[in-house]
Short mmCIF file of C-alpha atoms in Angstrom, two decimals:
data_model
loop_
_atom_site.label_atom_id
_atom_site.label_comp_id
_atom_site.label_asym_id
_atom_site.label_seq_id
_atom_site.Cartn_x
_atom_site.Cartn_y
_atom_site.Cartn_z
CA LEU A 1 0.25 -0.20 0.21
CA ALA A 2 2.57 2.59 0.51
CA ARG A 3 4.12 1.67 -2.46
CA GLN A 4 1.71 2.77 -4.15
CA LEU A 5 1.53 6.43 -2.73
CA SER A 6 2.58 9.09 -5.16
CA GLY A 7 3.55 12.31 -3.19
CA GLY A 8 1.27 11.01 -1.11
CA LEU A 9 -1.24 10.08 -3.34
CA VAL A 10 -2.44 7.09 -5.37
CA HIS A 11 -2.68 7.79 -8.73
CA ASN A 12 -4.76 6.20 -11.33
CA GLN A 13 -2.99 4.75 -14.65
CA GLN A 14 -5.94 3.24 -16.09
CA PHE A 15 -7.81 6.98 -16.28
CA ASP A 16 -4.78 8.84 -15.38
CA TYR A 17 -5.95 10.69 -12.40
CA ASP A 18 -5.04 10.92 -8.35
CA ASP A 19 -7.86 9.38 -6.56
CA TYR A 20 -8.32 11.23 -2.84
CA GLY A 21 -10.40 8.99 -1.63
CA LEU A 22 -8.21 5.63 -2.56
CA SER A 23 -5.78 7.86 -1.03
CA LEU A 24 -7.63 8.07 2.20
CA ASP A 25 -8.68 4.22 2.01
CA VAL A 26 -4.86 3.55 2.35
CA PHE A 27 -4.98 6.50 5.49
CA PHE A 28 -7.43 3.69 7.20
CA ALA A 29 -5.43 1.20 6.27
CA LEU A 30 -1.43 2.20 7.71
CA ASP A 31 -3.19 4.32 10.43
CA ALA A 32 -5.49 0.74 11.65
CA LEU A 33 -2.51 -1.56 11.56
CA HIS A 34 -0.14 1.59 13.26
CA THR A 35 2.38 1.46 10.64
CA ARG A 36 4.20 2.98 7.94
CA PRO A 37 3.71 6.35 9.47
CA ARG A 38 5.27 8.78 7.17
CA ALA A 39 3.41 7.35 4.36
CA ALA A 40 -0.17 7.67 6.33
CA ARG A 41 1.35 11.58 7.07
CA SER A 42 2.12 11.86 3.45
CA VAL A 43 -1.27 11.31 1.99
CA LEU A 44 -3.07 14.16 4.51
CA ASN A 45 -0.38 16.23 4.35
CA ALA A 46 -1.08 15.82 -0.10
CA VAL A 47 -4.58 16.23 0.77
CA ALA A 48 -3.81 19.96 2.57
CA ALA A 49 -3.10 21.07 -0.18
CA ASP A 50 -6.03 21.15 -1.85
CA PRO A 51 -8.82 19.45 0.43
CA GLY A 52 -11.65 21.25 -2.16
CA ALA A 53 -10.46 19.15 -4.73
CA TYR A 54 -12.04 15.81 -2.16
CA VAL A 55 -14.78 17.40 -0.15
CA GLY A 56 -15.73 20.18 -2.54
CA SER A 57 -15.33 23.88 -3.26
CA GLY A 58 -17.58 27.42 -3.68
CA ALA A 59 -20.75 25.80 -3.93
CA GLU A 60 -19.45 22.37 -3.91
CA SER A 61 -19.93 20.25 -0.95
CA TYR A 62 -20.35 16.43 -1.02
CA ALA A 63 -21.15 15.35 2.46
CA GLY A 64 -19.75 11.75 2.60
CA ALA A 65 -16.10 12.94 1.55
CA THR A 66 -16.19 15.59 4.14
CA GLY A 67 -16.93 13.06 6.61
CA LYS A 68 -13.79 10.23 5.73
CA LEU A 69 -11.89 13.35 4.97
CA ALA A 70 -12.72 14.82 8.67
CA THR A 71 -12.20 11.16 10.16
CA ALA A 72 -8.82 10.89 8.36
CA VAL A 73 -7.92 14.08 9.99
CA LYS A 74 -8.88 13.35 13.64
CA LEU A 75 -7.72 10.11 13.17
CA ALA A 76 -4.03 11.47 13.00
CA GLY A 77 -4.45 13.49 15.86
CA ARG A 78 -4.77 16.93 13.43
CA ASN A 79 -7.46 19.07 14.19
CA PRO A 80 -10.44 18.86 11.53
CA ARG A 81 -11.72 22.65 12.19
CA SER A 82 -9.35 24.07 10.84
CA PHE A 83 -7.47 21.78 8.32
CA GLY A 84 -5.56 22.86 4.72
CA GLY A 85 -7.90 26.40 4.96
CA VAL A 86 -11.09 24.40 5.57
CA ASN A 87 -13.21 23.61 8.58
CA LEU A 88 -13.94 20.40 7.77
CA VAL A 89 -16.95 20.31 10.68
CA ALA A 90 -18.72 23.63 10.25
CA ARG A 91 -18.51 22.20 6.39
CA LEU A 92 -19.82 18.57 7.27
CA GLN A 93 -22.59 20.03 9.18
CA GLN A 94 -23.77 22.76 6.98
CA ARG A 95 -24.67 19.31 4.64
CA VAL A 96 -26.53 17.34 7.38
CA HIS A 97 -30.54 18.25 7.36
CA THR A 98 -31.51 19.22 10.27
CA ALA A 99 -35.37 20.05 9.53
CA GLN A 100 -37.85 18.07 11.56
CA ASP A 101 -38.67 15.31 9.07
CA ALA A 102 -38.41 11.87 7.82
CA GLN A 103 -34.99 12.99 6.88
CA HIS A 104 -33.98 14.31 9.81
CA GLY A 105 -29.54 13.39 10.15
CA ARG A 106 -29.81 12.45 6.69
CA ALA A 107 -26.40 14.11 5.11
CA THR A 108 -26.75 15.30 1.12
CA ASP A 109 -24.09 15.97 -0.93
CA GLN A 110 -24.54 20.02 -2.06
CA SER A 111 -23.76 19.50 -6.55
CA GLN A 112 -24.55 20.35 -9.51
CA TYR A 113 -23.62 17.16 -10.61
CA GLY A 114 -26.93 15.55 -8.25
CA ASP A 115 -26.65 13.97 -4.79
CA TYR A 116 -25.30 11.07 -4.59
CA SER A 117 -25.21 10.17 -0.46
CA ASN A 118 -25.83 6.65 0.24
CA THR A 119 -25.34 4.74 3.61
CA ILE A 120 -21.43 3.92 3.37
CA GLY A 121 -21.28 8.33 3.28
CA GLN A 122 -23.35 8.18 6.24
CA THR A 123 -20.92 6.44 8.62
CA PHE A 124 -18.47 8.71 7.99
CA VAL A 125 -19.97 11.68 8.47
CA VAL A 126 -20.93 9.49 11.96
CA ARG A 127 -16.98 9.12 12.18
CA GLY A 128 -16.55 13.14 11.34
CA LEU A 129 -19.26 14.56 14.17
CA ALA A 130 -18.37 12.36 16.91
CA GLY A 131 -15.04 12.45 16.60
CA ALA A 132 -15.07 16.33 16.29
CA GLY A 133 -17.55 16.22 19.48
CA SER A 134 -20.14 17.99 17.29
CA SER A 135 -23.70 18.66 18.92
CA LEU A 136 -25.35 16.68 15.18
CA ALA A 137 -23.42 14.16 15.69
CA ASP A 138 -26.39 12.15 17.70
CA GLU A 139 -29.18 13.49 14.60
CA ALA A 140 -26.40 12.02 12.24
CA THR A 141 -26.36 8.46 14.03
CA ARG A 142 -29.66 7.69 14.72
CA PHE A 143 -30.56 8.23 10.54
CA LEU A 144 -27.65 5.87 10.12
CA VAL A 145 -29.08 4.06 12.48
CA LYS A 146 -32.16 4.15 10.35
CA GLN A 147 -30.97 2.06 7.91
CA GLN A 148 -30.53 -0.63 9.22
CA CYS A 149 -33.24 -3.88 8.27
CA SER A 150 -34.90 -5.81 11.10
CA ALA A 151 -32.80 -8.39 10.01
CA GLY A 152 -29.57 -7.09 11.40
CA PHE A 153 -28.20 -5.96 8.10
CA PHE A 154 -27.71 -2.16 7.13
CA ARG A 155 -28.18 -1.30 2.97
CA GLU A 156 -26.33 1.45 0.50
CA GLY A 157 -29.62 3.54 -0.51
CA MET A 158 -31.37 6.20 2.18
CA ASP A 159 -34.41 6.71 -0.14
CA SER A 160 -38.03 4.71 0.06
CA ALA A 161 -40.78 6.29 1.27
CA ASP A 162 -40.19 6.79 5.17
CA TYR A 163 -36.00 6.83 4.26
CA THR A 164 -35.97 3.25 6.94
CA CYS A 165 -34.60 0.21 5.34
CA ASP A 166 -37.80 -1.39 6.32
CA GLY A 167 -39.96 0.49 4.21
CA GLY A 168 -37.57 0.62 1.16
CA THR A 169 -38.84 -2.11 -1.58
CA ALA A 170 -36.67 -5.00 -2.25
CA ALA A 171 -34.83 -2.69 -4.80
CA GLN A 172 -34.14 -0.17 -2.38
CA SER A 173 -33.55 -2.59 0.82
CA GLY A 174 -31.12 -4.96 -0.54
CA SER A 175 -28.17 -6.17 1.88
CA SER A 176 -25.17 -5.22 1.62
CA VAL A 177 -22.48 -7.28 4.07
CA ASP A 178 -19.81 -4.00 3.08
CA ALA A 179 -22.21 -0.88 4.46
CA THR A 180 -23.36 -3.02 7.13
CA GLY A 181 -18.96 -3.53 8.00
CA PHE A 182 -18.86 0.10 7.66
CA ALA A 183 -21.97 0.54 9.58
CA VAL A 184 -20.45 -1.47 12.31
CA GLN A 185 -17.44 0.61 12.38
CA ALA A 186 -19.47 4.14 12.86
CA LEU A 187 -21.69 3.04 15.57
CA VAL A 188 -18.77 1.80 17.48
CA ALA A 189 -17.11 4.96 17.33
CA ALA A 190 -20.03 6.71 18.44
CA ARG A 191 -20.12 4.59 20.81
CA SER A 192 -16.80 5.56 22.29
CA HIS A 193 -17.47 9.23 22.40
CA GLY A 194 -20.56 8.19 24.62
CA MET A 195 -23.47 7.80 22.16
CA ARG A 196 -25.84 5.45 24.42
CA GLY A 197 -28.69 3.03 22.72
CA LEU A 198 -26.56 1.85 19.97
CA ASN A 199 -25.53 -1.96 21.44
CA GLY A 200 -28.93 -3.16 19.89
CA SER A 201 -27.52 -2.20 16.66
CA ILE A 202 -24.45 -3.40 16.72
CA ARG A 203 -24.70 -6.92 17.79
CA LYS A 204 -27.89 -7.26 15.37
CA ALA A 205 -25.24 -6.35 12.50
CA SER A 206 -22.53 -8.40 13.64
CA SER A 207 -24.85 -11.65 14.60
CA TRP A 208 -26.18 -10.82 10.98
CA LEU A 209 -22.27 -11.21 9.53
CA VAL A 210 -21.99 -14.10 11.05
CA ARG A 211 -25.82 -15.74 9.58
CA VAL A 212 -24.49 -14.65 6.11
CA GLN A 213 -21.32 -15.80 6.36
CA ARG A 214 -20.07 -18.69 4.17
CA SER A 215 -18.90 -21.70 5.17
CA ASN A 216 -15.00 -20.98 3.87
CA GLY A 217 -15.10 -17.64 5.49
CA SER A 218 -15.90 -15.34 2.67
CA PHE A 219 -18.48 -13.19 2.39
CA GLY A 220 -19.62 -12.04 -1.37
CA GLY A 221 -20.22 -9.21 -3.05
CA ASN A 222 -21.85 -8.40 -6.77
CA GLY A 223 -22.44 -11.98 -7.07
CA VAL A 224 -19.33 -12.73 -6.20
CA ALA A 225 -16.85 -13.38 -2.92
CA ASN A 226 -14.27 -10.87 -3.14
CA THR A 227 -11.80 -10.16 -0.09
CA ASN A 228 -13.24 -6.00 -0.42
CA SER A 229 -16.34 -7.47 1.59
CA THR A 230 -14.95 -10.89 3.38
CA GLY A 231 -12.14 -7.63 4.72
CA LEU A 232 -14.82 -5.39 5.61
CA GLY A 233 -16.88 -7.85 7.26
CA ALA A 234 -13.42 -9.63 9.62
CA THR A 235 -13.00 -6.37 10.55
CA ALA A 236 -16.34 -5.80 11.78
CA LEU A 237 -16.68 -9.02 13.30
CA ALA A 238 -13.11 -8.50 14.85
CA LEU A 239 -14.40 -4.89 16.61
CA THR A 240 -17.50 -6.89 18.06
CA GLY A 241 -16.00 -9.99 19.50
CA ARG A 242 -16.24 -12.14 17.28
CA SER A 243 -12.66 -13.31 17.03
CA VAL A 244 -13.20 -16.74 15.57
CA ALA A 245 -15.80 -15.77 12.61
CA ALA A 246 -12.88 -12.93 11.99
CA GLU A 247 -10.40 -15.13 11.77
CA ARG A 248 -11.56 -17.35 9.01
CA ALA A 249 -12.85 -14.07 7.35
CA GLY A 250 -9.61 -12.63 7.13
CA ALA A 251 -7.71 -16.09 6.84
CA TRP A 252 -10.28 -16.54 3.30
CA VAL A 253 -8.69 -13.17 2.20
CA SER A 254 -4.72 -14.00 3.46
CA ARG A 255 -4.84 -16.50 0.41
CA ARG A 256 -5.86 -14.51 -2.06
CA GLN A 257 -2.69 -12.04 -1.27
CA VAL A 258 0.36 -11.78 -2.94
CA THR A 259 2.94 -13.74 -1.11
CA ASP A 260 6.79 -14.51 -0.70
CA VAL A 261 5.91 -17.98 -2.37
CA VAL A 262 3.31 -16.35 -5.13
CA ALA A 263 5.65 -14.07 -6.42
CA ALA A 264 8.91 -16.83 -6.58
CA ARG A 265 6.96 -18.88 -8.97
CA SER A 266 5.43 -16.05 -11.10
CA PRO A 267 8.04 -13.17 -11.92
CA ARG A 268 5.67 -10.85 -12.76
CA LEU A 269 4.89 -10.50 -9.26
CA THR A 270 8.10 -9.69 -7.46
CA LYS A 271 7.16 -6.18 -7.00
CA GLU A 272 4.02 -6.79 -5.54
CA VAL A 273 4.27 -8.76 -2.45
CA GLY A 274 1.77 -7.62 -0.66
CA ALA A 275 -1.13 -6.77 -2.45
CA ILE A 276 -4.47 -8.69 -2.82
CA ALA A 277 -6.30 -9.64 -5.24
CA TYR A 278 -9.88 -9.38 -5.49
CA THR A 279 -10.99 -12.17 -6.27
CA SER A 280 -8.91 -15.87 -6.54
CA THR A 281 -9.81 -15.38 -10.36
CA GLN A 282 -8.08 -12.08 -10.63
CA LEU A 283 -5.32 -13.76 -8.43
CA SER A 284 -4.87 -16.21 -11.04
CA ALA A 285 -4.67 -13.63 -13.45
CA ALA A 286 -1.97 -12.19 -12.47
CA ARG A 287 0.40 -15.03 -11.84
CA ALA A 288 0.23 -15.25 -15.53
CA SER A 289 0.40 -10.97 -16.69
CA GLY A 290 1.47 -9.45 -13.32
CA ILE A 291 -0.86 -6.58 -12.09
CA THR A 292 -1.38 -4.32 -15.55
CA SER A 293 -2.66 -0.96 -14.66
CA ASP A 294 -6.86 -1.90 -16.15
CA VAL A 295 -6.31 -3.59 -12.57
CA ARG A 296 -4.63 -2.44 -10.58
CA ASP A 297 -7.18 -0.11 -8.94
CA GLN A 298 -9.18 -3.16 -8.08
CA TYR A 299 -6.12 -4.06 -6.16
CA GLN A 300 -5.33 -1.07 -4.56
CA ARG A 301 -9.03 -0.52 -3.34
CA ALA A 302 -9.23 -4.89 -2.18
CA THR A 303 -5.56 -4.44 -0.24
CA ALA A 304 -6.92 -1.24 1.50
CA GLN A 305 -10.07 -2.83 3.08
CA ALA A 306 -8.61 -6.27 3.25
CA ALA A 307 -5.36 -4.98 5.27
CA ILE A 308 -7.51 -4.41 8.59
CA GLY A 309 -9.12 -7.71 7.96
CA VAL A 310 -6.06 -9.46 7.75
CA ASN A 311 -4.75 -8.27 10.88
CA ALA A 312 -7.65 -10.11 12.29
CA VAL A 313 -5.95 -13.02 11.90
CA ARG A 314 -4.39 -13.94 15.65
CA LYS A 315 -0.89 -15.54 15.43
CA LEU A 316 -0.44 -18.70 17.41
CA ARG A 317 2.00 -18.69 20.26
CA VAL A 318 4.46 -21.92 20.08
CA VAL A 319 6.79 -22.34 23.38
CA ALA A 320 9.62 -25.33 22.85
CA PRO A 321 11.99 -25.84 25.57
CA ALA A 322 14.76 -23.27 25.56
CA GLY A 323 18.61 -24.41 25.83
CA ALA A 324 20.01 -27.31 24.20
CA ARG A 325 18.69 -31.14 24.21
CA HIS A 326 20.22 -34.05 23.17
CA ARG A 327 19.56 -36.00 19.70
CA ARG A 328 17.32 -38.15 19.47
CA THR A 329 15.64 -36.73 23.08
CA ARG A 330 11.69 -36.39 23.15
CA VAL A 331 10.18 -33.40 23.88
CA ALA A 332 7.15 -30.80 24.78
CA VAL A 333 5.67 -28.94 23.03
CA SER A 334 2.87 -25.89 23.69
CA LEU A 335 0.87 -24.65 21.99
CA SER A 336 -1.53 -21.53 22.34
CA GLY A 337 -4.08 -18.92 20.54
CA LEU A 338 -6.20 -21.64 18.40
CA ALA A 339 -9.57 -20.92 18.50
CA PRO A 340 -11.31 -23.70 20.68
CA ARG A 341 -11.38 -27.07 19.02
CA GLU A 342 -9.25 -25.70 16.36
CA ARG A 343 -7.42 -28.94 14.34
CA TRP A 344 -3.33 -27.70 13.80
CA THR A 345 -0.13 -29.29 12.58
CA LEU A 346 2.78 -29.38 13.71
CA ARG A 347 5.89 -28.96 11.32
CA LEU A 348 10.02 -29.60 12.67
CA GLY A 349 11.66 -27.79 9.39
CA THR A 350 9.35 -29.17 6.24
CA ASN A 351 8.53 -32.57 9.07
CA VAL A 352 4.76 -33.67 10.05
CA VAL A 353 5.93 -34.37 13.32
CA ASP A 354 2.08 -34.03 15.38
CA ARG A 355 -1.22 -33.03 14.67
CA GLY A 356 -4.12 -32.78 16.74
CA ARG A 357 -6.98 -29.90 17.43
CA ALA A 358 -7.08 -27.75 20.48
CA THR A 359 -9.07 -27.63 23.67
CA ALA A 360 -12.16 -25.25 24.54
CA ARG A 361 -9.76 -22.58 26.05
CA GLY A 362 -7.30 -22.97 22.80
CA VAL A 363 -4.67 -24.36 24.24
CA ALA A 364 -2.63 -27.64 23.14
CA SER A 365 0.22 -29.94 23.84
CA ALA A 366 2.04 -31.54 21.53
CA SER A 367 5.47 -33.75 21.30
CA PHE A 368 8.17 -35.42 18.97
CA ARG A 369 11.78 -36.75 18.77
CA LEU A 370 14.66 -34.49 17.56
CA PRO A 371 16.61 -35.94 14.09
CA GLY A 372 19.86 -36.89 15.08
CA ARG A 373 21.50 -34.54 12.95
CA VAL A 374 23.05 -31.45 15.67
CA GLY A 375 22.03 -27.87 14.39
CA ARG A 376 18.70 -25.39 15.29
CA TYR A 377 15.14 -26.30 13.94
CA ASP A 378 12.67 -24.40 13.34
CA VAL A 379 9.01 -25.39 14.96
CA ARG A 380 5.94 -24.92 13.16
CA ALA A 381 2.32 -24.89 13.75
CA VAL A 382 -0.02 -24.23 11.23
CA GLY A 383 -4.17 -23.88 12.54
CA PHE A 384 -6.78 -23.46 10.00
CA SER A 385 -5.38 -21.59 7.44
CA SER A 386 -2.09 -20.86 5.91
CA ALA A 387 -2.17 -17.39 8.00
CA ARG A 388 -2.76 -19.06 11.18
CA THR A 389 1.37 -19.68 12.44
CA GLY A 390 3.01 -19.51 14.56
CA ARG A 391 6.09 -20.62 15.17
CA ASP A 392 9.82 -20.91 18.06
CA SER A 393 12.80 -23.01 17.26
CA VAL A 394 15.17 -25.77 19.11
CA ARG A 395 18.77 -25.98 18.89
CA VAL A 396 19.92 -29.93 19.28
CA VAL A 397 23.52 -31.11 20.05
CA ARG A 398 25.89 -34.39 20.79
#
């Protein structure tokens, strides 16, 4: 992700423009993972040079974009009321509908191109206002909650006769993993800033995500299992304490990533290590052709959204005996960080030396006989996917 930035921004090679929204997605990923702080700062520094290019200037004012930028600025410890010469909070408050009617709390665009406000944009409005301590945060949050259907999911559009999810037609109120994932993040953030009465909505959303998660851990969007939706689902599940489901989602995403092993077998991907493909099919194509300009944007978006979800995959903890051990001695190893009843495999070097299933507490013990050859050996445990690993080492002497 950091390598995709040029002067702090992601440049779309296919259509030749700087993508501010995607650049902020990269910021959110780096900030959430507490890594690459210089790259994260470069994004906001670049946007600060001309905030109006993203949030609108003059008569143009875009609600979701303003909320997204205000959220990022606050997370970075900067002042959203004075960013690049713009008071983002004041601009955002101006976009919130304050009349006492069915749209009370909705944030809309003011634009010659029309109003493109939706639930995902509203989630950033909520986060931006809540983070800034705005008096309109509660109103925006209540309108967001109205976009949740009784089944627990959030829809993407916000239009219907009464501006609620349950009041919409089938076309207006279809379920959306992406909108639900973003909504959970927003409601958790609002709750952390003191807003009450959100626990039920958060619980219903996370329960729905668990119910619709596929048996392989993935989530679908646009009719296909993809890393973008699955990463957002994993993030929401991890935030709400659904750790096992979150790890299953994160593990599925990690198997669509360009790793060192993948790159070693596909020379065209040597400089793309870390990228996450949108689908399995896309990764297969990249093995042969590399990440071409017409799909790089998809890789960048998928990686930014999925990175936080991949982080939901806990590493296992492997503790091998300390100090040297004699050849052919039988040793015991302890494993922790496993899911309840999770299957595991233990390898010494490349050889499988033990396997089993974790206890209900997520721990296990293994034992094996050391080889007859002197040296230091890696002891590696693997859980239900290759992303679920932990390692230690043991030294063998005469």
